[in-house]
Amino acid sequence: KAGVTQTPRYLIKTRGQQVTLSCSPISGHRSVSWYQQTPGQGLQFLFEYFSETQRNKGNFPGRFSGRQFSNSRSEMNVSTLELGDSALYLCASSLGAVMNTEAFFGQGTRLTVV
Amino acid sequence: GIQVEQSPPDLILQEGANSTLRCNFSDSVNNLQWFHQNPWGQLINLFYIPSGTKQNGRLSATTVATERYSLLYISSSQTTDSGVYFCAVEGTGANNLFFGTGTRLTVIP
């Protein structure tokens, strides 16, 4: 079955712009999580959605937001981009209905802010 | 959040050698996974192992939840094993993974 699909794979944006990233989870998975990976901070949790509801949020400013649609696809948005937002953004999907379920990651979107 | 420490941070091996990567975590966990990050950035699932021992080919993993650590064993390493290995845990009541800082493995021929 198809894995987790993230689009686009690469993005270059200018400071001050906004960006929307997309994640399609594995069929049947209802939980989608987003993570940011940078050389300095490593892998950090952004937020998690289950059945269109945000269940958990990491310690990121309000410029980072997300949503999940009824088909479980998720988008994350970053407004007023800063140079420090340059990172690899990874999306993970899991069954999510109960705890202790395995997470599967997409290939990521590499965002460069110039 | 839960603190996750991985050791060693860097490891260089000759092809064919064996290695052990360690992951310590600071609190009780419901979920523990090992990943290998490929050169393109994707996290590849190796093991889902909140407790016990599993084996998959040349790789095996053991988690001792009561002592808050997990070990990843790589036997007869190959150059294709090179990359960064991450341990990630999910705490009780959480819906997200906390990642360690990774072990960068380099296997030289």
PDB file of C-alpha atoms in Angstrom:
ATOM      1  CA  LYS A   1       0.000   0.000   0.000  1.00  0.00           C
ATOM      2  CA  ALA A   2       1.094   3.575  -0.578  1.00  0.00           C
ATOM      3  CA  GLY A   3       3.209   5.234   2.064  1.00  0.00           C
ATOM      4  CA  VAL A   4       3.052   8.725   3.490  1.00  0.00           C
ATOM      5  CA  THR A   5       3.202  11.340   0.745  1.00  0.00           C
ATOM      6  CA  GLN A   6       4.477  14.840   1.317  1.00  0.00           C
ATOM      7  CA  THR A   7       4.371  17.645  -1.199  1.00  0.00           C
ATOM      8  CA  PRO A   8       6.231  19.538  -2.359  1.00  0.00           C
ATOM      9  CA  ARG A   9       9.625  17.911  -1.819  1.00  0.00           C
ATOM     10  CA  TYR A  10      11.548  21.158  -2.041  1.00  0.00           C
ATOM     11  CA  LEU A  11      10.616  24.794  -1.569  1.00  0.00           C
ATOM     12  CA  ILE A  12      12.485  28.068  -1.672  1.00  0.00           C
ATOM     13  CA  LYS A  13      10.730  31.054  -0.152  1.00  0.00           C
ATOM     14  CA  THR A  14      11.620  34.604   0.749  1.00  0.00           C
ATOM     15  CA  ARG A  15      11.541  36.023   4.263  1.00  0.00           C
ATOM     16  CA  GLY A  16       8.104  37.342   5.118  1.00  0.00           C
ATOM     17  CA  GLN A  17       6.241  35.031   2.762  1.00  0.00           C
ATOM     18  CA  GLN A  18       4.003  32.211   3.872  1.00  0.00           C
ATOM     19  CA  VAL A  19       4.098  28.554   2.891  1.00  0.00           C
ATOM     20  CA  THR A  20       1.732  25.580   2.960  1.00  0.00           C
ATOM     21  CA  LEU A  21       2.966  22.005   3.100  1.00  0.00           C
ATOM     22  CA  SER A  22       0.810  18.960   2.479  1.00  0.00           C
ATOM     23  CA  CYS A  23       0.800  15.434   3.883  1.00  0.00           C
ATOM     24  CA  SER A  24      -1.310  12.471   2.797  1.00  0.00           C
ATOM     25  CA  PRO A  25      -1.188   9.653   5.364  1.00  0.00           C
ATOM     26  CA  ILE A  26      -1.289   5.937   4.779  1.00  0.00           C
ATOM     27  CA  SER A  27      -4.779   4.792   3.887  1.00  0.00           C
ATOM     28  CA  GLY A  28      -6.724   4.034   7.047  1.00  0.00           C
ATOM     29  CA  HIS A  29      -4.454   6.080   9.292  1.00  0.00           C
ATOM     30  CA  ARG A  30      -6.238   8.892  11.095  1.00  0.00           C
ATOM     31  CA  SER A  31      -3.392  10.509  13.004  1.00  0.00           C
ATOM     32  CA  VAL A  32      -0.967  12.896  11.346  1.00  0.00           C
ATOM     33  CA  SER A  33       1.964  14.516  13.141  1.00  0.00           C
ATOM     34  CA  TRP A  34       4.416  17.130  11.952  1.00  0.00           C
ATOM     35  CA  TYR A  35       8.071  17.498  12.934  1.00  0.00           C
ATOM     36  CA  GLN A  36      10.764  20.018  12.127  1.00  0.00           C
ATOM     37  CA  GLN A  37      14.356  18.916  11.702  1.00  0.00           C
ATOM     38  CA  THR A  38      17.242  21.389  11.830  1.00  0.00           C
ATOM     39  CA  PRO A  39      20.953  20.805  12.380  1.00  0.00           C
ATOM     40  CA  GLY A  40      20.889  22.842  15.582  1.00  0.00           C
ATOM     41  CA  GLN A  41      17.687  21.642  17.232  1.00  0.00           C
ATOM     42  CA  GLY A  42      17.312  18.144  15.841  1.00  0.00           C
ATOM     43  CA  LEU A  43      13.845  16.667  15.394  1.00  0.00           C
ATOM     44  CA  GLN A  44      11.140  18.624  17.173  1.00  0.00           C
ATOM     45  CA  PHE A  45       7.414  17.979  17.374  1.00  0.00           C
ATOM     46  CA  LEU A  46       5.134  20.620  15.878  1.00  0.00           C
ATOM     47  CA  PHE A  47       1.573  19.297  16.225  1.00  0.00           C
ATOM     48  CA  GLU A  48      -0.610  16.221  15.909  1.00  0.00           C
ATOM     49  CA  TYR A  49      -4.075  15.819  14.441  1.00  0.00           C
ATOM     50  CA  PHE A  50      -6.580  13.026  14.790  1.00  0.00           C
ATOM     51  CA  SER A  51      -9.975  13.042  13.083  1.00  0.00           C
ATOM     52  CA  GLU A  52      -9.624  16.739  12.212  1.00  0.00           C
ATOM     53  CA  THR A  53      -8.837  17.735  15.817  1.00  0.00           C
ATOM     54  CA  GLN A  54      -5.509  18.979  17.080  1.00  0.00           C
ATOM     55  CA  ARG A  55      -4.674  16.770  20.047  1.00  0.00           C
ATOM     56  CA  ASN A  56      -1.228  18.001  20.861  1.00  0.00           C
ATOM     57  CA  LYS A  57       1.016  20.930  20.043  1.00  0.00           C
ATOM     58  CA  GLY A  58       4.726  21.489  20.435  1.00  0.00           C
ATOM     59  CA  ASN A  59       6.520  24.601  21.552  1.00  0.00           C
ATOM     60  CA  PHE A  60       6.455  26.641  18.359  1.00  0.00           C
ATOM     61  CA  PRO A  61       5.205  30.196  17.742  1.00  0.00           C
ATOM     62  CA  GLY A  62       1.731  30.884  16.446  1.00  0.00           C
ATOM     63  CA  ARG A  63       3.135  31.430  12.947  1.00  0.00           C
ATOM     64  CA  PHE A  64       3.072  27.651  12.668  1.00  0.00           C
ATOM     65  CA  SER A  65      -0.389  26.234  12.207  1.00  0.00           C
ATOM     66  CA  GLY A  66      -2.002  23.183  10.746  1.00  0.00           C
ATOM     67  CA  ARG A  67      -5.229  21.460   9.955  1.00  0.00           C
ATOM     68  CA  GLN A  68      -6.559  18.079   9.001  1.00  0.00           C
ATOM     69  CA  PHE A  69      -9.305  17.328   6.525  1.00  0.00           C
ATOM     70  CA  SER A  70     -12.034  14.712   6.673  1.00  0.00           C
ATOM     71  CA  ASN A  71      -9.984  12.388   4.441  1.00  0.00           C
ATOM     72  CA  SER A  72      -7.125  12.614   7.004  1.00  0.00           C
ATOM     73  CA  ARG A  73      -4.880  14.631   4.719  1.00  0.00           C
ATOM     74  CA  SER A  74      -3.133  17.382   6.606  1.00  0.00           C
ATOM     75  CA  GLU A  75      -1.594  20.716   5.810  1.00  0.00           C
ATOM     76  CA  MET A  76       0.734  22.875   7.805  1.00  0.00           C
ATOM     77  CA  ASN A  77       1.194  26.567   7.238  1.00  0.00           C
ATOM     78  CA  VAL A  78       4.006  28.857   8.241  1.00  0.00           C
ATOM     79  CA  SER A  79       3.332  32.572   7.965  1.00  0.00           C
ATOM     80  CA  THR A  80       5.806  35.450   7.938  1.00  0.00           C
ATOM     81  CA  LEU A  81       8.732  33.167   7.203  1.00  0.00           C
ATOM     82  CA  GLU A  82      12.039  33.728   8.970  1.00  0.00           C
ATOM     83  CA  LEU A  83      15.480  32.493   7.980  1.00  0.00           C
ATOM     84  CA  GLY A  84      15.401  30.153  10.970  1.00  0.00           C
ATOM     85  CA  ASP A  85      12.392  28.334   9.538  1.00  0.00           C
ATOM     86  CA  SER A  86      14.679  26.721   6.982  1.00  0.00           C
ATOM     87  CA  ALA A  87      14.411  23.049   7.810  1.00  0.00           C
ATOM     88  CA  LEU A  88      13.284  19.607   6.780  1.00  0.00           C
ATOM     89  CA  TYR A  89       9.614  19.211   7.672  1.00  0.00           C
ATOM     90  CA  LEU A  90       8.547  15.632   8.234  1.00  0.00           C
ATOM     91  CA  CYS A  91       5.066  14.254   8.483  1.00  0.00           C
ATOM     92  CA  ALA A  92       4.182  11.006  10.218  1.00  0.00           C
ATOM     93  CA  SER A  93       1.030   8.962  10.069  1.00  0.00           C
ATOM     94  CA  SER A  94      -0.286   6.317  12.439  1.00  0.00           C
ATOM     95  CA  LEU A  95      -3.524   4.560  13.210  1.00  0.00           C
ATOM     96  CA  GLY A  96      -3.782   6.844  16.181  1.00  0.00           C
ATOM     97  CA  ALA A  97      -7.062   5.623  17.653  1.00  0.00           C
ATOM     98  CA  VAL A  98      -5.216   4.294  20.671  1.00  0.00           C
ATOM     99  CA  MET A  99      -1.787   4.939  22.061  1.00  0.00           C
ATOM    100  CA  ASN A 100       1.206   2.784  21.239  1.00  0.00           C
ATOM    101  CA  THR A 101       0.840   2.674  17.494  1.00  0.00           C
ATOM    102  CA  GLU A 102       3.741   2.713  15.107  1.00  0.00           C
ATOM    103  CA  ALA A 103       4.456   5.940  13.221  1.00  0.00           C
ATOM    104  CA  PHE A 104       5.493   6.012   9.556  1.00  0.00           C
ATOM    105  CA  PHE A 105       7.190   9.011   8.010  1.00  0.00           C
ATOM    106  CA  GLY A 106       7.056  10.645   4.617  1.00  0.00           C
ATOM    107  CA  GLN A 107      10.080  11.769   2.637  1.00  0.00           C
ATOM    108  CA  GLY A 108       9.809  15.291   3.958  1.00  0.00           C
ATOM    109  CA  THR A 109       9.649  18.778   2.519  1.00  0.00           C
ATOM    110  CA  ARG A 110      12.910  20.673   2.529  1.00  0.00           C
ATOM    111  CA  LEU A 111      12.151  24.381   3.005  1.00  0.00           C
ATOM    112  CA  THR A 112      14.774  27.015   2.370  1.00  0.00           C
ATOM    113  CA  VAL A 113      14.044  30.607   3.380  1.00  0.00           C
ATOM    114  CA  VAL A 114      16.233  33.231   1.741  1.00  0.00           C
TER     115      VAL A 114
ATOM    116  CA  GLY B   1       8.911  16.344  27.785  1.00  0.00           C
ATOM    117  CA  ILE B   2      10.844  13.130  27.921  1.00  0.00           C
ATOM    118  CA  GLN B   3      14.614  13.394  27.548  1.00  0.00           C
ATOM    119  CA  VAL B   4      16.155  10.936  25.104  1.00  0.00           C
ATOM    120  CA  GLU B   5      19.904  10.402  24.993  1.00  0.00           C
ATOM    121  CA  GLN B   6      21.669   8.374  22.350  1.00  0.00           C
ATOM    122  CA  SER B   7      25.209   7.122  22.406  1.00  0.00           C
ATOM    123  CA  PRO B   8      27.661   7.199  20.872  1.00  0.00           C
ATOM    124  CA  PRO B   9      27.027  10.340  18.814  1.00  0.00           C
ATOM    125  CA  ASP B  10      29.387   9.136  16.083  1.00  0.00           C
ATOM    126  CA  LEU B  11      30.619   5.695  15.170  1.00  0.00           C
ATOM    127  CA  ILE B  12      33.028   4.627  12.452  1.00  0.00           C
ATOM    128  CA  LEU B  13      33.257   0.932  11.625  1.00  0.00           C
ATOM    129  CA  GLN B  14      35.048  -1.283   9.211  1.00  0.00           C
ATOM    130  CA  GLU B  15      32.736  -3.246   6.972  1.00  0.00           C
ATOM    131  CA  GLY B  16      31.852  -6.543   8.627  1.00  0.00           C
ATOM    132  CA  ALA B  17      32.138  -5.259  12.195  1.00  0.00           C
ATOM    133  CA  ASN B  18      29.360  -5.361  14.764  1.00  0.00           C
ATOM    134  CA  SER B  19      28.015  -2.401  16.711  1.00  0.00           C
ATOM    135  CA  THR B  20      25.665  -1.506  19.535  1.00  0.00           C
ATOM    136  CA  LEU B  21      23.760   1.766  19.698  1.00  0.00           C
ATOM    137  CA  ARG B  22      22.175   2.836  22.954  1.00  0.00           C
ATOM    138  CA  CYS B  23      19.109   4.926  23.776  1.00  0.00           C
ATOM    139  CA  ASN B  24      18.326   6.094  27.320  1.00  0.00           C
ATOM    140  CA  PHE B  25      15.077   7.818  28.202  1.00  0.00           C
ATOM    141  CA  SER B  26      14.016   9.730  31.259  1.00  0.00           C
ATOM    142  CA  ASP B  27      10.481   8.507  31.915  1.00  0.00           C
ATOM    143  CA  SER B  28       8.025   5.688  31.306  1.00  0.00           C
ATOM    144  CA  VAL B  29       7.121   5.276  27.660  1.00  0.00           C
ATOM    145  CA  ASN B  30       4.296   3.674  25.712  1.00  0.00           C
ATOM    146  CA  ASN B  31       6.131   3.491  22.441  1.00  0.00           C
ATOM    147  CA  LEU B  32       9.719   3.267  21.305  1.00  0.00           C
ATOM    148  CA  GLN B  33      10.868   3.194  17.714  1.00  0.00           C
ATOM    149  CA  TRP B  34      14.229   3.000  15.982  1.00  0.00           C
ATOM    150  CA  PHE B  35      14.673   4.759  12.644  1.00  0.00           C
ATOM    151  CA  HIS B  36      17.389   5.027  10.031  1.00  0.00           C
ATOM    152  CA  GLN B  37      17.449   8.340   8.217  1.00  0.00           C
ATOM    153  CA  ASN B  38      18.389   7.879   4.574  1.00  0.00           C
ATOM    154  CA  PRO B  39      20.501  10.410   2.636  1.00  0.00           C
ATOM    155  CA  TRP B  40      17.341  12.055   1.321  1.00  0.00           C
ATOM    156  CA  GLY B  41      16.019  12.673   4.811  1.00  0.00           C
ATOM    157  CA  GLN B  42      13.303  10.067   5.086  1.00  0.00           C
ATOM    158  CA  LEU B  43      13.035   8.207   8.380  1.00  0.00           C
ATOM    159  CA  ILE B  44      12.902   4.503   7.682  1.00  0.00           C
ATOM    160  CA  ASN B  45      11.268   2.327  10.324  1.00  0.00           C
ATOM    161  CA  LEU B  46      13.576  -0.276  11.784  1.00  0.00           C
ATOM    162  CA  PHE B  47      11.783  -1.436  14.911  1.00  0.00           C
ATOM    163  CA  TYR B  48       8.674  -0.676  16.892  1.00  0.00           C
ATOM    164  CA  ILE B  49       9.774  -1.995  20.252  1.00  0.00           C
ATOM    165  CA  PRO B  50       8.249  -0.592  23.465  1.00  0.00           C
ATOM    166  CA  SER B  51       9.577  -3.665  25.285  1.00  0.00           C
ATOM    167  CA  GLY B  52      11.268  -6.974  24.612  1.00  0.00           C
ATOM    168  CA  THR B  53      13.537  -8.100  21.803  1.00  0.00           C
ATOM    169  CA  LYS B  54      13.053  -8.222  18.043  1.00  0.00           C
ATOM    170  CA  GLN B  55      15.251  -9.266  15.170  1.00  0.00           C
ATOM    171  CA  ASN B  56      15.175  -8.411  11.501  1.00  0.00           C
ATOM    172  CA  GLY B  57      18.029  -9.856   9.501  1.00  0.00           C
ATOM    173  CA  ARG B  58      21.322  -8.385  10.641  1.00  0.00           C
ATOM    174  CA  LEU B  59      19.560  -5.953  12.938  1.00  0.00           C
ATOM    175  CA  SER B  60      18.081  -6.609  16.335  1.00  0.00           C
ATOM    176  CA  ALA B  61      16.798  -4.458  19.166  1.00  0.00           C
ATOM    177  CA  THR B  62      16.104  -4.830  22.838  1.00  0.00           C
ATOM    178  CA  THR B  63      14.144  -2.502  25.087  1.00  0.00           C
ATOM    179  CA  VAL B  64      14.223  -2.815  28.866  1.00  0.00           C
ATOM    180  CA  ALA B  65      11.389  -0.484  29.770  1.00  0.00           C
ATOM    181  CA  THR B  66      11.811  -0.854  33.532  1.00  0.00           C
ATOM    182  CA  GLU B  67      15.401   0.363  33.251  1.00  0.00           C
ATOM    183  CA  ARG B  68      14.569   2.971  30.590  1.00  0.00           C
ATOM    184  CA  TYR B  69      16.920   2.012  27.821  1.00  0.00           C
ATOM    185  CA  SER B  70      16.958   0.383  24.428  1.00  0.00           C
ATOM    186  CA  LEU B  71      19.776  -1.107  22.376  1.00  0.00           C
ATOM    187  CA  LEU B  72      20.079  -1.488  18.617  1.00  0.00           C
ATOM    188  CA  TYR B  73      22.513  -4.135  17.403  1.00  0.00           C
ATOM    189  CA  ILE B  74      23.937  -4.139  13.900  1.00  0.00           C
ATOM    190  CA  SER B  75      25.901  -7.210  12.933  1.00  0.00           C
ATOM    191  CA  SER B  76      28.208  -7.694   9.937  1.00  0.00           C
ATOM    192  CA  SER B  77      27.826  -4.041   9.016  1.00  0.00           C
ATOM    193  CA  GLN B  78      27.706  -2.993   5.376  1.00  0.00           C
ATOM    194  CA  THR B  79      28.416   0.365   3.748  1.00  0.00           C
ATOM    195  CA  THR B  80      24.702   0.737   3.106  1.00  0.00           C
ATOM    196  CA  ASP B  81      24.148   0.811   6.885  1.00  0.00           C
ATOM    197  CA  SER B  82      25.780   4.243   6.989  1.00  0.00           C
ATOM    198  CA  GLY B  83      23.563   7.106   8.050  1.00  0.00           C
ATOM    199  CA  VAL B  84      21.954   8.475  11.168  1.00  0.00           C
ATOM    200  CA  TYR B  85      20.042   6.235  13.542  1.00  0.00           C
ATOM    201  CA  PHE B  86      17.362   7.772  15.717  1.00  0.00           C
ATOM    202  CA  CYS B  87      15.566   6.486  18.747  1.00  0.00           C
ATOM    203  CA  ALA B  88      12.156   8.032  19.442  1.00  0.00           C
ATOM    204  CA  VAL B  89       9.800   7.530  22.364  1.00  0.00           C
ATOM    205  CA  GLU B  90       6.199   8.389  23.127  1.00  0.00           C
ATOM    206  CA  GLY B  91       5.374   9.201  26.717  1.00  0.00           C
ATOM    207  CA  THR B  92       2.310   8.178  28.668  1.00  0.00           C
ATOM    208  CA  GLY B  93      -0.675  10.288  27.587  1.00  0.00           C
ATOM    209  CA  ALA B  94       1.236  11.888  24.733  1.00  0.00           C
ATOM    210  CA  ASN B  95       0.481  11.726  21.043  1.00  0.00           C
ATOM    211  CA  ASN B  96       3.916  12.611  19.792  1.00  0.00           C
ATOM    212  CA  LEU B  97       7.422  11.227  19.607  1.00  0.00           C
ATOM    213  CA  PHE B  98      10.449  12.653  21.384  1.00  0.00           C
ATOM    214  CA  PHE B  99      13.619  12.042  19.417  1.00  0.00           C
ATOM    215  CA  GLY B 100      17.159  11.549  20.509  1.00  0.00           C
ATOM    216  CA  THR B 101      19.972  13.431  18.793  1.00  0.00           C
ATOM    217  CA  GLY B 102      20.942  10.376  16.798  1.00  0.00           C
ATOM    218  CA  THR B 103      24.015   8.244  16.202  1.00  0.00           C
ATOM    219  CA  ARG B 104      25.848   8.920  12.958  1.00  0.00           C
ATOM    220  CA  LEU B 105      27.234   5.624  11.681  1.00  0.00           C
ATOM    221  CA  THR B 106      29.869   5.472   8.985  1.00  0.00           C
ATOM    222  CA  VAL B 107      30.834   2.078   7.618  1.00  0.00           C
ATOM    223  CA  ILE B 108      34.014   2.080   5.591  1.00  0.00           C
ATOM    224  CA  PRO B 109      34.922  -0.667   3.109  1.00  0.00           C
TER     225      PRO B 109
END
